């Protein structure tokens, strides 16, 4: 249709009234995504290839940039990838996980399950598919259990999932008496161990559980962790331990007895406490330890 024909029609129909009609096809967005996905699978108009592991995924930059700030910045900035026809994630991203994210980008649908939720959370955070990160975190919240709460605490802390972190943290505190014997606990970094045992909300029947948790954690990697023992023992309320437990476990522990500085710090703390409460026998023992 020519420009003049359109202008003539406009002038004939202009009556000054507001006789208009808005046409809105609600299925248009789904149809558009479906067609874009078909084009992707046929490799039509694709202008970048994402590689992960030994697999390659032809894609459209515009689609990726629309779904992810990561890709928007990559393709719109001065990075080398903005000009390259290929972006290689090597082994930093599993190809199956990347495929799930791309399927979501082109369909707005993704299946999250127990096998892929953690990987999707990590990849969603890495590539700034924030909807996927948050959906995965919500899935993990619903499947949180004492058997996985330590791992969920670390995962959510690393990827800024605040609600998942808070729920995991509370579960760790509530189940510490059983968790401290697990491999997950023995694998925790020092700062998390310290945060847990120092928390006022830690639920344990007596302080011996906290002491044993510290000792077991250090013994799990003696060469690297022995130097952390003094700092961690400051978080243990040794004065709350029964006299028999102190005699049998604390003062006979080789790691404590073998470190004069640590031994002095422990015994000075005990002397101060037992002087206040009047337990002379243990106070004498503590004073004797300082002379060993």
GROMACS .gro file of N, CA, C and O in nm, residues 168-273:
model
  424
  168UNK      N    1   1.852  -2.263   5.650
  168UNK     CA    2   1.959  -2.362   5.669
  168UNK      C    3   2.033  -2.336   5.800
  168UNK      O    4   2.063  -2.430   5.875
  169UNK      N    5   2.062  -2.211   5.826
  169UNK     CA    6   2.135  -2.172   5.947
  169UNK      C    7   2.060  -2.216   6.072
  169UNK      O    8   2.117  -2.275   6.164
  170UNK      N    9   1.931  -2.189   6.076
  170UNK     CA   10   1.852  -2.228   6.192
  170UNK      C   11   1.848  -2.379   6.210
  170UNK      O   12   1.853  -2.429   6.323
  171UNK      N   13   1.839  -2.451   6.100
  171UNK     CA   14   1.836  -2.597   6.109
  171UNK      C   15   1.971  -2.651   6.157
  171UNK      O   16   1.975  -2.749   6.234
  172UNK      N   17   2.079  -2.588   6.114
  172UNK     CA   18   2.212  -2.629   6.162
  172UNK      C   19   2.225  -2.609   6.312
  172UNK      O   20   2.277  -2.695   6.384
  173UNK      N   21   2.177  -2.496   6.362
  173UNK     CA   22   2.185  -2.468   6.505
  173UNK      C   23   2.098  -2.565   6.584
  173UNK      O   24   2.137  -2.611   6.691
  174UNK      N   25   1.981  -2.596   6.531
  174UNK     CA   26   1.886  -2.682   6.603
  174UNK      C   27   1.931  -2.828   6.605
  174UNK      O   28   1.894  -2.903   6.697
  175UNK      N   29   2.012  -2.869   6.508
  175UNK     CA   30   2.051  -3.010   6.497
  175UNK      C   31   2.202  -3.029   6.514
  175UNK      O   32   2.256  -3.132   6.473
  176UNK      N   33   2.267  -2.934   6.579
  176UNK     CA   34   2.412  -2.938   6.591
  176UNK      C   35   2.461  -3.065   6.660
  176UNK      O   36   2.567  -3.119   6.623
  177UNK      N   37   2.387  -3.112   6.757
  177UNK     CA   38   2.432  -3.228   6.836
  177UNK      C   39   2.452  -3.353   6.751
  177UNK      O   40   2.532  -3.441   6.787
  178UNK      N   41   2.381  -3.363   6.640
  178UNK     CA   42   2.401  -3.477   6.549
  178UNK      C   43   2.487  -3.438   6.428
  178UNK      O   44   2.559  -3.522   6.375
  179UNK      N   45   2.481  -3.314   6.389
  179UNK     CA   46   2.552  -3.271   6.269
  179UNK      C   47   2.704  -3.267   6.287
  179UNK      O   48   2.778  -3.289   6.191
  180UNK      N   49   2.751  -3.240   6.409
  180UNK     CA   50   2.895  -3.221   6.426
  180UNK      C   51   2.975  -3.349   6.402
  180UNK      O   52   3.097  -3.344   6.385
  181UNK      N   53   2.908  -3.461   6.397
  181UNK     CA   54   2.977  -3.588   6.371
  181UNK      C   55   2.979  -3.626   6.223
  181UNK      O   56   3.035  -3.728   6.186
  182UNK      N   57   2.921  -3.543   6.139
  182UNK     CA   58   2.910  -3.577   5.997
  182UNK      C   59   3.028  -3.525   5.916
  182UNK      O   60   3.100  -3.434   5.958
  183UNK      N   61   3.046  -3.583   5.798
  183UNK     CA   62   3.153  -3.539   5.708
  183UNK      C   63   3.130  -3.395   5.662
  183UNK      O   64   3.225  -3.321   5.640
  184UNK      N   65   3.004  -3.358   5.645
  184UNK     CA   66   2.974  -3.221   5.603
  184UNK      C   67   3.026  -3.120   5.706
  184UNK      O   68   3.081  -3.015   5.669
  185UNK      N   69   3.009  -3.152   5.833
  185UNK     CA   70   3.059  -3.060   5.936
  185UNK      C   71   3.211  -3.056   5.935
  185UNK      O   72   3.272  -2.949   5.944
  186UNK      N   73   3.274  -3.172   5.925
  186UNK     CA   74   3.420  -3.178   5.927
  186UNK      C   75   3.482  -3.110   5.806
  186UNK      O   76   3.601  -3.078   5.806
  187UNK      N   77   3.402  -3.086   5.702
  187UNK     CA   78   3.451  -3.019   5.582
  187UNK      C   79   3.424  -2.870   5.582
  187UNK      O   80   3.464  -2.799   5.488
  188UNK      N   81   3.357  -2.819   5.685
  188UNK     CA   82   3.323  -2.677   5.689
  188UNK      C   83   3.449  -2.591   5.699
  188UNK      O   84   3.549  -2.632   5.760
  189UNK      N   85   3.447  -2.471   5.643
  189UNK     CA   86   3.558  -2.377   5.667
  189UNK      C   87   3.556  -2.327   5.810
  189UNK      O   88   3.451  -2.331   5.878
  190UNK      N   89   3.670  -2.281   5.857
  190UNK     CA   90   3.682  -2.241   5.998
  190UNK      C   91   3.582  -2.133   6.037
  190UNK      O   92   3.524  -2.138   6.147
  191UNK      N   93   3.559  -2.036   5.952
  191UNK     CA   94   3.472  -1.925   5.991
  191UNK      C   95   3.329  -1.972   6.017
  191UNK      O   96   3.262  -1.920   6.107
  192UNK      N   97   3.282  -2.074   5.942
  192UNK     CA   98   3.148  -2.125   5.965
  192UNK      C   99   3.141  -2.207   6.094
  192UNK      O  100   3.041  -2.201   6.167
  193UNK      N  101   3.245  -2.285   6.121
  193UNK     CA  102   3.250  -2.357   6.247
  193UNK      C  103   3.246  -2.258   6.363
  193UNK      O  104   3.170  -2.275   6.459
  194UNK      N  105   3.325  -2.155   6.353
  194UNK     CA  106   3.332  -2.054   6.457
  194UNK      C  107   3.197  -1.983   6.476
  194UNK      O  108   3.152  -1.961   6.590
  195UNK      N  109   3.133  -1.948   6.367
  195UNK     CA  110   3.002  -1.882   6.375
  195UNK      C  111   2.899  -1.971   6.444
  195UNK      O  112   2.819  -1.924   6.526
  196UNK      N  113   2.900  -2.100   6.411
  196UNK     CA  114   2.804  -2.192   6.470
  196UNK      C  115   2.825  -2.208   6.620
  196UNK      O  116   2.731  -2.194   6.699
  197UNK      N  117   2.947  -2.239   6.660
  197UNK     CA  118   2.970  -2.269   6.802
  197UNK      C  119   2.963  -2.144   6.890
  197UNK      O  120   2.945  -2.154   7.011
  198UNK      N  121   2.976  -2.026   6.829
  198UNK     CA  122   2.972  -1.902   6.906
  198UNK      C  123   2.830  -1.847   6.917
  198UNK      O  124   2.803  -1.758   6.997
  199UNK      N  125   2.739  -1.902   6.838
  199UNK     CA  126   2.602  -1.850   6.836
  199UNK      C  127   2.530  -1.874   6.968
  199UNK      O  128   2.536  -1.983   7.025
  200UNK      N  129   2.459  -1.772   7.014
  200UNK     CA  130   2.379  -1.785   7.136
  200UNK      C  131   2.258  -1.875   7.113
  200UNK      O  132   2.195  -1.919   7.209
  201UNK      N  133   2.225  -1.902   6.989
  201UNK     CA  134   2.109  -1.984   6.957
  201UNK      C  135   2.144  -2.131   6.933
  201UNK      O  136   2.058  -2.210   6.896
  202UNK      N  137   2.270  -2.167   6.956
  202UNK     CA  138   2.312  -2.306   6.937
  202UNK      C  139   2.241  -2.395   7.038
  202UNK      O  140   2.243  -2.369   7.159
  203UNK      N  141   2.178  -2.503   6.988
  203UNK     CA  142   2.099  -2.591   7.074
  203UNK      C  143   2.178  -2.718   7.105
  203UNK      O  144   2.185  -2.810   7.024
  204UNK      N  145   2.239  -2.720   7.225
  204UNK     CA  146   2.311  -2.838   7.273
  204UNK      C  147   2.276  -2.858   7.421
  204UNK      O  148   2.248  -2.762   7.493
  205UNK      N  149   2.280  -2.983   7.465
  205UNK     CA  150   2.244  -3.011   7.604
  205UNK      C  151   2.353  -2.964   7.699
  205UNK      O  152   2.324  -2.920   7.810
  206UNK      N  153   2.478  -2.978   7.661
  206UNK     CA  154   2.587  -2.926   7.744
  206UNK      C  155   2.705  -2.888   7.655
  206UNK      O  156   2.710  -2.923   7.537
  207UNK      N  157   2.799  -2.819   7.714
  207UNK     CA  158   2.910  -2.761   7.637
  207UNK      C  159   3.010  -2.865   7.589
  207UNK      O  160   3.093  -2.836   7.503
  208UNK      N  161   3.001  -2.988   7.639
  208UNK     CA  162   3.093  -3.092   7.594
  208UNK      C  163   3.074  -3.121   7.445
  208UNK      O  164   3.170  -3.155   7.375
  209UNK      N  165   2.952  -3.105   7.395
  209UNK     CA  166   2.927  -3.126   7.253
  209UNK      C  167   3.005  -3.024   7.170
  209UNK      O  168   3.064  -3.058   7.066
  210UNK      N  169   3.008  -2.900   7.215
  210UNK     CA  170   3.080  -2.795   7.143
  210UNK      C  171   3.231  -2.822   7.146
  210UNK      O  172   3.299  -2.810   7.044
  211UNK      N  173   3.280  -2.859   7.263
  211UNK     CA  174   3.422  -2.890   7.276
  211UNK      C  175   3.462  -3.005   7.183
  211UNK      O  176   3.562  -2.998   7.111
  212UNK      N  177   3.384  -3.113   7.185
  212UNK     CA  178   3.416  -3.229   7.101
  212UNK      C  179   3.407  -3.195   6.953
  212UNK      O  180   3.484  -3.246   6.871
  213UNK      N  181   3.313  -3.107   6.917
  213UNK     CA  182   3.301  -3.065   6.777
  213UNK      C  183   3.428  -2.994   6.732
  213UNK      O  184   3.478  -3.018   6.621
  214UNK      N  185   3.481  -2.909   6.817
  214UNK     CA  186   3.604  -2.837   6.783
  214UNK      C  187   3.721  -2.934   6.769
  214UNK      O  188   3.797  -2.927   6.671
  215UNK      N  189   3.736  -3.023   6.865
  215UNK     CA  190   3.846  -3.118   6.861
  215UNK      C  191   3.838  -3.208   6.738
  215UNK      O  192   3.937  -3.232   6.668
  216UNK      N  193   3.719  -3.260   6.710
  216UNK     CA  194   3.702  -3.348   6.594
  216UNK      C  195   3.730  -3.273   6.463
  216UNK      O  196   3.790  -3.330   6.371
  217UNK      N  197   3.685  -3.148   6.455
  217UNK     CA  198   3.707  -3.070   6.333
  217UNK      C  199   3.857  -3.048   6.310
  217UNK      O  200   3.906  -3.061   6.199
  218UNK      N  201   3.930  -3.016   6.415
  218UNK     CA  202   4.074  -2.994   6.403
  218UNK      C  203   4.145  -3.124   6.366
  218UNK      O  204   4.231  -3.126   6.277
  219UNK      N  205   4.106  -3.233   6.428
  219UNK     CA  206   4.172  -3.361   6.401
  219UNK      C  207   4.146  -3.412   6.259
  219UNK      O  208   4.223  -3.492   6.207
  220UNK      N  209   4.040  -3.365   6.197
  220UNK     CA  210   4.008  -3.408   6.061
  220UNK      C  211   4.113  -3.360   5.960
  220UNK      O  212   4.126  -3.418   5.852
  221UNK      N  213   4.189  -3.256   5.997
  221UNK     CA  214   4.297  -3.207   5.910
  221UNK      C  215   4.400  -3.138   5.998
  221UNK      O  216   4.416  -3.016   5.995
  222UNK      N  217   4.469  -3.218   6.075
  222UNK     CA  218   4.560  -3.167   6.178
  222UNK      C  219   4.665  -3.071   6.123
  222UNK      O  220   4.693  -2.966   6.181
  223UNK      N  221   4.723  -3.105   6.011
  223UNK     CA  222   4.833  -3.024   5.957
  223UNK      C  223   4.789  -2.881   5.928
  223UNK      O  224   4.866  -2.787   5.949
  224UNK      N  225   4.670  -2.864   5.880
  224UNK     CA  226   4.623  -2.730   5.842
  224UNK      C  227   4.544  -2.661   5.952
  224UNK      O  228   4.536  -2.537   5.954
  225UNK      N  229   4.484  -2.737   6.041
  225UNK     CA  230   4.388  -2.678   6.135
  225UNK      C  231   4.438  -2.663   6.278
  225UNK      O  232   4.372  -2.597   6.358
  226UNK      N  233   4.550  -2.725   6.311
  226UNK     CA  234   4.596  -2.719   6.450
  226UNK      C  235   4.615  -2.575   6.496
  226UNK      O  236   4.586  -2.540   6.610
  227UNK      N  237   4.660  -2.490   6.407
  227UNK     CA  238   4.682  -2.349   6.443
  227UNK      C  239   4.550  -2.275   6.469
  227UNK      O  240   4.550  -2.167   6.528
  228UNK      N  241   4.438  -2.333   6.425
  228UNK     CA  242   4.307  -2.271   6.449
  228UNK      C  243   4.249  -2.307   6.585
  228UNK      O  244   4.151  -2.246   6.629
  229UNK      N  245   4.307  -2.406   6.651
  229UNK     CA  246   4.250  -2.455   6.776
  229UNK      C  247   4.238  -2.347   6.884
  229UNK      O  248   4.130  -2.337   6.947
  230UNK      N  249   4.340  -2.268   6.910
  230UNK     CA  250   4.326  -2.166   7.015
  230UNK      C  251   4.208  -2.072   6.991
  230UNK      O  252   4.131  -2.042   7.083
  231UNK      N  253   4.193  -2.027   6.868
  231UNK     CA  254   4.085  -1.933   6.837
  231UNK      C  255   3.948  -1.998   6.854
  231UNK      O  256   3.854  -1.937   6.905
  232UNK      N  257   3.938  -2.124   6.814
  232UNK     CA  258   3.809  -2.193   6.827
  232UNK      C  259   3.776  -2.224   6.972
  232UNK      O  260   3.659  -2.216   7.013
  233UNK      N  261   3.877  -2.259   7.050
  233UNK     CA  262   3.851  -2.290   7.190
  233UNK      C  263   3.805  -2.167   7.269
  233UNK      O  264   3.742  -2.181   7.373
  234UNK      N  265   3.836  -2.048   7.219
  234UNK     CA  266   3.785  -1.927   7.285
  234UNK      C  267   3.633  -1.921   7.278
  234UNK      O  268   3.569  -1.852   7.358
  235UNK      N  269   3.576  -1.990   7.180
  235UNK     CA  270   3.430  -1.991   7.164
  235UNK      C  271   3.363  -2.097   7.249
  235UNK      O  272   3.240  -2.102   7.257
  236UNK      N  273   3.442  -2.184   7.311
  236UNK     CA  274   3.387  -2.291   7.394
  236UNK      C  275   3.382  -2.244   7.539
  236UNK      O  276   3.482  -2.194   7.592
  237UNK      N  277   3.269  -2.260   7.602
  237UNK     CA  278   3.253  -2.218   7.742
  237UNK      C  279   3.305  -2.329   7.833
  237UNK      O  280   3.228  -2.408   7.891
  238UNK      N  281   3.436  -2.336   7.843
  238UNK     CA  282   3.500  -2.444   7.919
  238UNK      C  283   3.455  -2.447   8.064
  238UNK      O  284   3.449  -2.553   8.127
  239UNK      N  285   3.425  -2.331   8.117
  239UNK     CA  286   3.386  -2.324   8.258
  239UNK      C  287   3.253  -2.392   8.286
  239UNK      O  288   3.220  -2.423   8.401
  240UNK      N  289   3.176  -2.420   8.181
  240UNK     CA  290   3.047  -2.488   8.199
  240UNK      C  291   3.061  -2.640   8.198
  240UNK      O  292   2.963  -2.711   8.223
  241UNK      N  293   3.179  -2.689   8.170
  241UNK     CA  294   3.200  -2.834   8.165
  241UNK      C  295   3.212  -2.892   8.306
  241UNK      O  296   3.273  -2.830   8.394
  242UNK      N  297   3.159  -3.010   8.330
  242UNK     CA  298   3.173  -3.074   8.461
  242UNK      C  299   3.319  -3.101   8.496
  242UNK      O  300   3.403  -3.120   8.407
  243UNK      N  301   3.349  -3.107   8.625
  243UNK     CA  302   3.487  -3.129   8.669
  243UNK      C  303   3.543  -3.260   8.616
  243UNK      O  304   3.656  -3.266   8.570
  244UNK      N  305   3.461  -3.366   8.619
  244UNK     CA  306   3.509  -3.496   8.571
  244UNK      C  307   3.541  -3.492   8.422
  244UNK      O  308   3.637  -3.555   8.378
  245UNK      N  309   3.461  -3.417   8.347
  245UNK     CA  310   3.485  -3.408   8.203
  245UNK      C  311   3.614  -3.331   8.175
  245UNK      O  312   3.692  -3.368   8.087
  246UNK      N  313   3.635  -3.225   8.252
  246UNK     CA  314   3.759  -3.147   8.236
  246UNK      C  315   3.881  -3.234   8.262
  246UNK      O  316   3.979  -3.230   8.187
  247UNK      N  317   3.876  -3.315   8.370
  247UNK     CA  318   3.988  -3.400   8.405
  247UNK      C  319   4.012  -3.508   8.301
  247UNK      O  320   4.127  -3.537   8.263
  248UNK      N  321   3.904  -3.568   8.252
  248UNK     CA  322   3.917  -3.682   8.163
  248UNK      C  323   3.943  -3.643   8.018
  248UNK      O  324   4.016  -3.713   7.946
  249UNK      N  325   3.887  -3.530   7.973
  249UNK     CA  326   3.892  -3.497   7.831
  249UNK      C  327   3.975  -3.374   7.795
  249UNK      O  328   4.058  -3.381   7.703
  250UNK      N  329   3.957  -3.265   7.867
  250UNK     CA  330   4.021  -3.141   7.826
  250UNK      C  331   4.168  -3.140   7.862
  250UNK      O  332   4.255  -3.124   7.775
  251UNK      N  333   4.200  -3.158   7.991
  251UNK     CA  334   4.339  -3.146   8.033
  251UNK      C  335   4.424  -3.265   7.990
  251UNK      O  336   4.547  -3.260   8.002
  252UNK      N  337   4.361  -3.370   7.940
  252UNK     CA  338   4.438  -3.484   7.891
  252UNK      C  339   4.449  -3.486   7.739
  252UNK      O  340   4.509  -3.577   7.682
  253UNK      N  341   4.391  -3.386   7.675
  253UNK     CA  342   4.397  -3.380   7.529
  253UNK      C  343   4.537  -3.338   7.483
  253UNK      O  344   4.589  -3.233   7.524
  254UNK      N  345   4.599  -3.420   7.401
  254UNK     CA  346   4.737  -3.395   7.359
  254UNK      C  347   4.753  -3.263   7.287
  254UNK      O  348   4.854  -3.194   7.302
  255UNK      N  349   4.655  -3.224   7.208
  255UNK     CA  350   4.667  -3.098   7.134
  255UNK      C  351   4.669  -2.979   7.228
  255UNK      O  352   4.735  -2.879   7.201
  256UNK      N  353   4.596  -2.989   7.338
  256UNK     CA  354   4.595  -2.881   7.437
  256UNK      C  355   4.723  -2.885   7.520
  256UNK      O  356   4.790  -2.783   7.539
  257UNK      N  357   4.760  -3.004   7.569
  257UNK     CA  358   4.878  -3.017   7.653
  257UNK      C  359   5.006  -2.986   7.577
  257UNK      O  360   5.105  -2.939   7.634
  258UNK      N  361   5.005  -3.009   7.446
  258UNK     CA  362   5.126  -2.988   7.368
  258UNK      C  363   5.150  -2.845   7.327
  258UNK      O  364   5.256  -2.811   7.274
  259UNK      N  365   5.055  -2.757   7.353
  259UNK     CA  366   5.069  -2.616   7.316
  259UNK      C  367   5.069  -2.535   7.444
  259UNK      O  368   4.967  -2.511   7.506
  260UNK      N  369   5.188  -2.490   7.487
  260UNK     CA  370   5.201  -2.420   7.614
  260UNK      C  371   5.118  -2.292   7.618
  260UNK      O  372   5.056  -2.259   7.720
  261UNK      N  373   5.116  -2.220   7.505
  261UNK     CA  374   5.038  -2.096   7.502
  261UNK      C  375   4.890  -2.125   7.516
  261UNK      O  376   4.819  -2.059   7.592
  262UNK      N  377   4.845  -2.226   7.444
  262UNK     CA  378   4.704  -2.263   7.452
  262UNK      C  379   4.671  -2.316   7.590
  262UNK      O  380   4.568  -2.280   7.649
  263UNK      N  381   4.758  -2.400   7.645
  263UNK     CA  382   4.735  -2.455   7.778
  263UNK      C  383   4.725  -2.344   7.882
  263UNK      O  384   4.638  -2.345   7.970
  264UNK      N  385   4.812  -2.247   7.872
  264UNK     CA  386   4.809  -2.135   7.967
  264UNK      C  387   4.680  -2.057   7.955
  264UNK      O  388   4.617  -2.020   8.056
  265UNK      N  389   4.636  -2.034   7.831
  265UNK     CA  390   4.514  -1.957   7.810
  265UNK      C  391   4.393  -2.033   7.868
  265UNK      O  392   4.308  -1.974   7.934
  266UNK      N  393   4.389  -2.163   7.845
  266UNK     CA  394   4.278  -2.243   7.896
  266UNK      C  395   4.276  -2.243   8.047
  266UNK      O  396   4.173  -2.221   8.111
  267UNK      N  397   4.390  -2.269   8.106
  267UNK     CA  398   4.394  -2.281   8.252
  267UNK      C  399   4.371  -2.148   8.322
  267UNK      O  400   4.307  -2.143   8.427
  268UNK      N  401   4.419  -2.040   8.266
  268UNK     CA  402   4.391  -1.909   8.326
  268UNK      C  403   4.241  -1.881   8.326
  268UNK      O  404   4.186  -1.828   8.423
  269UNK      N  405   4.174  -1.918   8.219
  269UNK     CA  406   4.029  -1.900   8.213
  269UNK      C  407   3.960  -1.983   8.319
  269UNK      O  408   3.864  -1.940   8.384
  270UNK      N  409   4.009  -2.107   8.337
  270UNK     CA  410   3.948  -2.194   8.437
  270UNK      C  411   3.972  -2.142   8.579
  270UNK      O  412   3.883  -2.144   8.663
  271UNK      N  413   4.094  -2.097   8.604
  271UNK     CA  414   4.125  -2.043   8.737
  271UNK      C  415   4.034  -1.926   8.770
  271UNK      O  416   3.978  -1.916   8.879
  272UNK      N  417   4.015  -1.838   8.673
  272UNK     CA  418   3.931  -1.720   8.695
  272UNK      C  419   3.788  -1.761   8.730
  272UNK      O  420   3.728  -1.708   8.823
  273UNK      N  421   3.736  -1.859   8.657
  273UNK     CA  422   3.598  -1.900   8.682
  273UNK      C  423   3.585  -1.974   8.816
  273UNK      O  424   3.498  -1.943   8.896
   0.00000   0.00000   0.00000
